[in-house]
CSV table of C-alpha atoms in Angstrom, one decimal:
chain,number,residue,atom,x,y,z
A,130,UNK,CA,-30.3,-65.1,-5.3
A,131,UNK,CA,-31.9,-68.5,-4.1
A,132,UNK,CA,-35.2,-66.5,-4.1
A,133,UNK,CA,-35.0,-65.7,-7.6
A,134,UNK,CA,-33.7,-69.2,-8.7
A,135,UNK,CA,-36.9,-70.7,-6.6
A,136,UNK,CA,-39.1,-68.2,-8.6
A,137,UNK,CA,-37.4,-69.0,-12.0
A,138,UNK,CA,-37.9,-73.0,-11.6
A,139,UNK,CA,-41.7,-72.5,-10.3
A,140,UNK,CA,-42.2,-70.4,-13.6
A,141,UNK,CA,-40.9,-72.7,-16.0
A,142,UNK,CA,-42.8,-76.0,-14.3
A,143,UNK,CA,-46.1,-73.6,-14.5
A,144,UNK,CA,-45.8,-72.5,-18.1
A,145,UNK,CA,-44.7,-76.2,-19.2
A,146,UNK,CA,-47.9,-76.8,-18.0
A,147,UNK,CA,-49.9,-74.6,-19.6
A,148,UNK,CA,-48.0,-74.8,-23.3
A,149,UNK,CA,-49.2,-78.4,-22.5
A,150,UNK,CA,-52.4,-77.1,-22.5
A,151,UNK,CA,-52.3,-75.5,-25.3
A,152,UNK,CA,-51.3,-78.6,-27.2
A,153,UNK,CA,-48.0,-80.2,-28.9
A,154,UNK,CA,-47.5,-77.3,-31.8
A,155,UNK,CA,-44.2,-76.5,-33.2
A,156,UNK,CA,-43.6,-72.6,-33.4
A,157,UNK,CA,-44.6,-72.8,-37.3
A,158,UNK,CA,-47.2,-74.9,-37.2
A,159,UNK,CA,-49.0,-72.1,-34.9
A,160,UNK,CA,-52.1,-70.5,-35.6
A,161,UNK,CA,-52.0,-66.6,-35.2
A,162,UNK,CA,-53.8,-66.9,-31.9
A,163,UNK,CA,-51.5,-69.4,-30.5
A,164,UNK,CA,-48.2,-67.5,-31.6
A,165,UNK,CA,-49.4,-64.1,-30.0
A,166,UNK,CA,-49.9,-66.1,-26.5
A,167,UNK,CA,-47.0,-67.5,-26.6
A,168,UNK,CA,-45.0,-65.2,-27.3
A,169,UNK,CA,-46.9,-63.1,-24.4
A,170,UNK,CA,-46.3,-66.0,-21.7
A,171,UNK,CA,-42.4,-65.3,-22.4
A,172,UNK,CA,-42.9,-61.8,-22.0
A,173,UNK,CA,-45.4,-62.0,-19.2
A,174,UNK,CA,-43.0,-64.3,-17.3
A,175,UNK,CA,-39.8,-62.6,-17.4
A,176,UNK,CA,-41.0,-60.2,-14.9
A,177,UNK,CA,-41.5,-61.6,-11.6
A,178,UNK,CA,-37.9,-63.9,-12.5
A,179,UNK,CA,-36.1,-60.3,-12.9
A,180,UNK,CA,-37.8,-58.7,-10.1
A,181,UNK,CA,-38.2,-60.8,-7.3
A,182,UNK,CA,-40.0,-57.4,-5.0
A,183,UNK,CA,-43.2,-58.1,-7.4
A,184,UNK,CA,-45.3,-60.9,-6.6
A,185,UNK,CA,-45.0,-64.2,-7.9
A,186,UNK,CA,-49.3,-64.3,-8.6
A,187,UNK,CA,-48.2,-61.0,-11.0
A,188,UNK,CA,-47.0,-63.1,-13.2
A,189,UNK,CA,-49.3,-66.2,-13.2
A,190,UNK,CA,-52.4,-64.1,-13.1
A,191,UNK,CA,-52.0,-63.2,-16.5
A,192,UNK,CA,-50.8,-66.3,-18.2
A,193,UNK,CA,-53.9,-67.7,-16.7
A,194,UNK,CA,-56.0,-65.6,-18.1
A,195,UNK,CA,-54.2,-66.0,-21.5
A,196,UNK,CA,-54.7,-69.6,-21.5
A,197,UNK,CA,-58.1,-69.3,-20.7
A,198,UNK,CA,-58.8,-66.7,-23.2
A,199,UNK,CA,-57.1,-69.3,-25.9
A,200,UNK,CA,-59.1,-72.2,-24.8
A,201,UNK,CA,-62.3,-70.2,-25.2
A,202,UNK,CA,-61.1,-69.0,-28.6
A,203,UNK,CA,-60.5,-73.0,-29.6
A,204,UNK,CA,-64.0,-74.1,-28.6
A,205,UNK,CA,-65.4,-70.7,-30.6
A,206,UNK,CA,-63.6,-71.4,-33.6
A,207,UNK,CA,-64.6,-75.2,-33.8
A,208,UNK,CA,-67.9,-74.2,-33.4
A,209,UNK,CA,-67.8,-71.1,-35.6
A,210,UNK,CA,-66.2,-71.4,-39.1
A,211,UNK,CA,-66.6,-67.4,-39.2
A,212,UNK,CA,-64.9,-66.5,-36.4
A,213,UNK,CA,-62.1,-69.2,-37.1
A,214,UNK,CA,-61.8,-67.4,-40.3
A,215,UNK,CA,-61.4,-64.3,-38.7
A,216,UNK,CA,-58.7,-64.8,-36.2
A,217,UNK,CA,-56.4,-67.1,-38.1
A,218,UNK,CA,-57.4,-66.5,-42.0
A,219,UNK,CA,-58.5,-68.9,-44.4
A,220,UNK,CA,-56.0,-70.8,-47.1
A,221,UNK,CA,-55.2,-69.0,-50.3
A,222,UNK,CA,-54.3,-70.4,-53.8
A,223,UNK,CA,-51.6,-69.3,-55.6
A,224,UNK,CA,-50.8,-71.8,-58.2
A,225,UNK,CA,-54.2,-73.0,-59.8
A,226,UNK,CA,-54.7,-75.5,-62.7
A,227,UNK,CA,-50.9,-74.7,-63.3
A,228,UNK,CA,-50.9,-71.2,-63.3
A,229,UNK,CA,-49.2,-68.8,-61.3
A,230,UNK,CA,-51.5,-66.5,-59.4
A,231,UNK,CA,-49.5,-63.2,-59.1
A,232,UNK,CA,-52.3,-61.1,-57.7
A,233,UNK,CA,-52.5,-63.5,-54.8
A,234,UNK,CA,-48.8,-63.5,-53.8
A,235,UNK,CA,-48.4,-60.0,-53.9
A,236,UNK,CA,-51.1,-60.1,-51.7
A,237,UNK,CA,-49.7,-62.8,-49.5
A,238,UNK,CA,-46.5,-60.8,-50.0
A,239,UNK,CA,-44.7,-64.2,-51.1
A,240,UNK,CA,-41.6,-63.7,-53.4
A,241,UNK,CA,-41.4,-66.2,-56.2
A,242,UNK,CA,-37.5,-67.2,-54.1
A,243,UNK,CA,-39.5,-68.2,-51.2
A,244,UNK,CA,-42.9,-70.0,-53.0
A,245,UNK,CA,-39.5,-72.3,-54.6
A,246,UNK,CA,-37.4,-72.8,-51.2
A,247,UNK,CA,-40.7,-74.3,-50.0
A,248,UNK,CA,-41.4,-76.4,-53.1
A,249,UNK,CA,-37.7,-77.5,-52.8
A,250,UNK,CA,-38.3,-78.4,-49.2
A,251,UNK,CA,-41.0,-80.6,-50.4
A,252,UNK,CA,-39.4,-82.5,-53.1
A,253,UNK,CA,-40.0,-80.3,-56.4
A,254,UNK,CA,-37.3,-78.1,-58.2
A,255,UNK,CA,-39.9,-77.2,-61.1
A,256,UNK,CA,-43.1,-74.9,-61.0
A,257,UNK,CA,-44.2,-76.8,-64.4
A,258,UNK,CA,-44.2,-79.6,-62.2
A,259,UNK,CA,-47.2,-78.0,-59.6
A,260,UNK,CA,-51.0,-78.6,-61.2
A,261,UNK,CA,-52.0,-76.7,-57.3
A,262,UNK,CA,-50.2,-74.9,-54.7
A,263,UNK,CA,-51.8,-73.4,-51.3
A,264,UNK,CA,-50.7,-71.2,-48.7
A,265,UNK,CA,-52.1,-72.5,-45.4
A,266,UNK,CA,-52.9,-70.5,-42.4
A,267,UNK,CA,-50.1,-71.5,-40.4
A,268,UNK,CA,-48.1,-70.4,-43.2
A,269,UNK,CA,-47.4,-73.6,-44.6
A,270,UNK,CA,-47.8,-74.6,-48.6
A,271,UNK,CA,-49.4,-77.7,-49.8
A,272,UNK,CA,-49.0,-79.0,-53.0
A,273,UNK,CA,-50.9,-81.1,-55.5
A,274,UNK,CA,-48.5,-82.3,-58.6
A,275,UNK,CA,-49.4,-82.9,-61.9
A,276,UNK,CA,-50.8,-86.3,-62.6
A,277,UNK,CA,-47.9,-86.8,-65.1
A,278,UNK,CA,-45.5,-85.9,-62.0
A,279,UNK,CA,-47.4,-87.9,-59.4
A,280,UNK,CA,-46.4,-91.1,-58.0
A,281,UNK,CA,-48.4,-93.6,-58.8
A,282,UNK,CA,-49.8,-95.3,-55.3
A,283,UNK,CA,-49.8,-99.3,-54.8
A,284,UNK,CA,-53.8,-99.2,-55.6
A,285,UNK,CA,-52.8,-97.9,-59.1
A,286,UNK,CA,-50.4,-99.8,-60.2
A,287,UNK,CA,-52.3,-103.1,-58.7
A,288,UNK,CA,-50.2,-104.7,-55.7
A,289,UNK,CA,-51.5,-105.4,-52.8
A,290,UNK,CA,-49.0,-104.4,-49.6
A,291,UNK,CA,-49.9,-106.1,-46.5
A,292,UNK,CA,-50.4,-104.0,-43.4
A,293,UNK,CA,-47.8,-104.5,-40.9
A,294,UNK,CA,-48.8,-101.4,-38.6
A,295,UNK,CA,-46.4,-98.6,-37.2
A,296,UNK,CA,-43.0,-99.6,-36.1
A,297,UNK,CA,-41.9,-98.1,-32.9
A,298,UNK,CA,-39.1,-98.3,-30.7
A,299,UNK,CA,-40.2,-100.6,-28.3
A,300,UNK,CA,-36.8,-100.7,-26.2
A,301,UNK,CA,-34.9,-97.6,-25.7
A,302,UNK,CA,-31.0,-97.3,-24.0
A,303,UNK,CA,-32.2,-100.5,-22.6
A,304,UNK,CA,-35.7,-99.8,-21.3
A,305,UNK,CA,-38.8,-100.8,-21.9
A,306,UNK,CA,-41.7,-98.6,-23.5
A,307,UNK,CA,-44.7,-99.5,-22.4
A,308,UNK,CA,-46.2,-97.3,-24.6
A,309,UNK,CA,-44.8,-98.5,-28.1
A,310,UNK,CA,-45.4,-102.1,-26.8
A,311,UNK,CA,-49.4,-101.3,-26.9
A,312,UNK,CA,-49.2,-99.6,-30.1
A,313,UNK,CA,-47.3,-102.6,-32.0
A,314,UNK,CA,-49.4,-105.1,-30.2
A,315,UNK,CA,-46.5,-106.9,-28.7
A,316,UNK,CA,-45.8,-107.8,-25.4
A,317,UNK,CA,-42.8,-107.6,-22.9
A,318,UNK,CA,-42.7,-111.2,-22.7
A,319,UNK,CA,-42.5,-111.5,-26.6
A,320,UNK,CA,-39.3,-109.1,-26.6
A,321,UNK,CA,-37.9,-111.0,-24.0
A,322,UNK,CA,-38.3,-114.1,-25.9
A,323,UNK,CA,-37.0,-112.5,-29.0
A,324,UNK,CA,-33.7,-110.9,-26.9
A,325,UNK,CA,-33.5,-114.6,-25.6
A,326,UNK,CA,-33.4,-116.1,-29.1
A,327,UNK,CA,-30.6,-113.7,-30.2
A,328,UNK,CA,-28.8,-114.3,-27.1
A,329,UNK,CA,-28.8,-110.7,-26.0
A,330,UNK,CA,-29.2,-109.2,-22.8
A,331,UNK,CA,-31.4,-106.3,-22.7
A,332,UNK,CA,-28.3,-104.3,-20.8
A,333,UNK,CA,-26.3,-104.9,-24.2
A,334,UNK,CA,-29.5,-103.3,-26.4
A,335,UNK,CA,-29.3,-99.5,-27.7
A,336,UNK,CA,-32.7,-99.7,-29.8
A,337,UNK,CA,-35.0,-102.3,-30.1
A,338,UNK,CA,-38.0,-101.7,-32.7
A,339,UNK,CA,-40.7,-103.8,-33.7
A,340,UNK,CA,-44.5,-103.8,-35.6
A,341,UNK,CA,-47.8,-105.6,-35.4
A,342,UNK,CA,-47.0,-108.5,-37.8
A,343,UNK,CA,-43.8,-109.2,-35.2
A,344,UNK,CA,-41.0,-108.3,-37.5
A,345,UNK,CA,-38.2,-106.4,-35.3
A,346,UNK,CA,-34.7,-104.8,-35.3
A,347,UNK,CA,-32.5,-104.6,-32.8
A,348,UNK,CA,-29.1,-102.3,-32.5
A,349,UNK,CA,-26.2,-103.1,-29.9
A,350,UNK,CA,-25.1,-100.8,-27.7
A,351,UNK,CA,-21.9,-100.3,-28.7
């Protein structure tokens, strides 16, 4: 029993590793490549936790080789737009200039139920609304409104919005991240500063966020 609970945690460490590798993806924003080695990692894996008589390496081995065989695959398809096309497909339209492209969704085998759950998803309850609509490889749509339906940007309508930056969570349950500190351009001695002007200790601080041009939130722990 111990045995197979050593082999299970050394399994799990190695393929967090190598889905690391493979790069921050949620399952749906896979490409086809990526989804079929993933889902033969899991596969792969369960093996050598079940059976603890066959070696550990007989399960490694193979992941290895997958991950290898995807990162050769990545470098291919950035170099060739070809063989990208041929291992994860290309994007196809299925609304154009504001018409419905049948032919391409029987094709896509997309029912006109889920083209609108996705349209809802993204904000629009009307196909009269949709001037283009395209099915991504991933399996994602994207979709350009009507000018009448757009919102019209800052640029447009001639205001001028200052920059302030990302915010970020700069403390967290009371710590520090070094991380969002760098990327708002803020220091530690500035929150402290800031906690010190609000008389609040950072113990007695839940989430702290902040951007570039300084301007910052701060919730209590409660």
């Amino acid at each position: 029993m111990f045995i197979s609970i050593i082999r299970t945690i050394i399994l799990y460490l190695f393929i967090l590793v190598t889905l690391r590798i493979l790069g921050k993806r949620q399952l749906s924003e896979m490409q086809n490549s990526e989804l079929v080695i993933t889902l033969l990692i899991s596969d792969i894996a369960v093996m050598p936790m079940q059976n603890t008589s066959q070696p550990l390496l007989s399960g490694i081995v193979p992941i290895l080789i997958l991950i290898s065989l995807e990162i050769v695959f990545s470098v291919i398809m950035l170099k060739s737009g070809r063989f990208r096309r041929v291992v994860c497909g290309a994007p196809e339209m299925i609304i154009e200039d504001g018409k419905v492209m049948q032919d391409q969704m029987r094709k896509l085998r997309i029912t006109t139920e889920d083209l609108c759950v996705q349209l809802r998803q993204q904000g629009i309850f009307s196909l009269n609304d949709v001037q283009y609509c395209i099915v991504e490889t991933n399996g994602d749509i994207s979709v350009l409104e009507k000018p009448s339906k757009r919102t019209p940007s800052a640029e447009e309508m001639g205001i001028y919005i200052e920059d302030t930056g990302i915010e970020a969570v700069v403390i967290n349950d009371s710590r520090y991240l070094s991380n969002s500190l760098k990327l708002c351009n803020v220091t530690k001695d500035w929150v402290d500063s800031v906690l010190k002007e609000n008389n609040i200790s950072i113990n007695d601080v839940f989430i702290m966020t902040a951007n570039r041009n300084k301007e910052y939130n701060i919730i209590r722990r409660d």
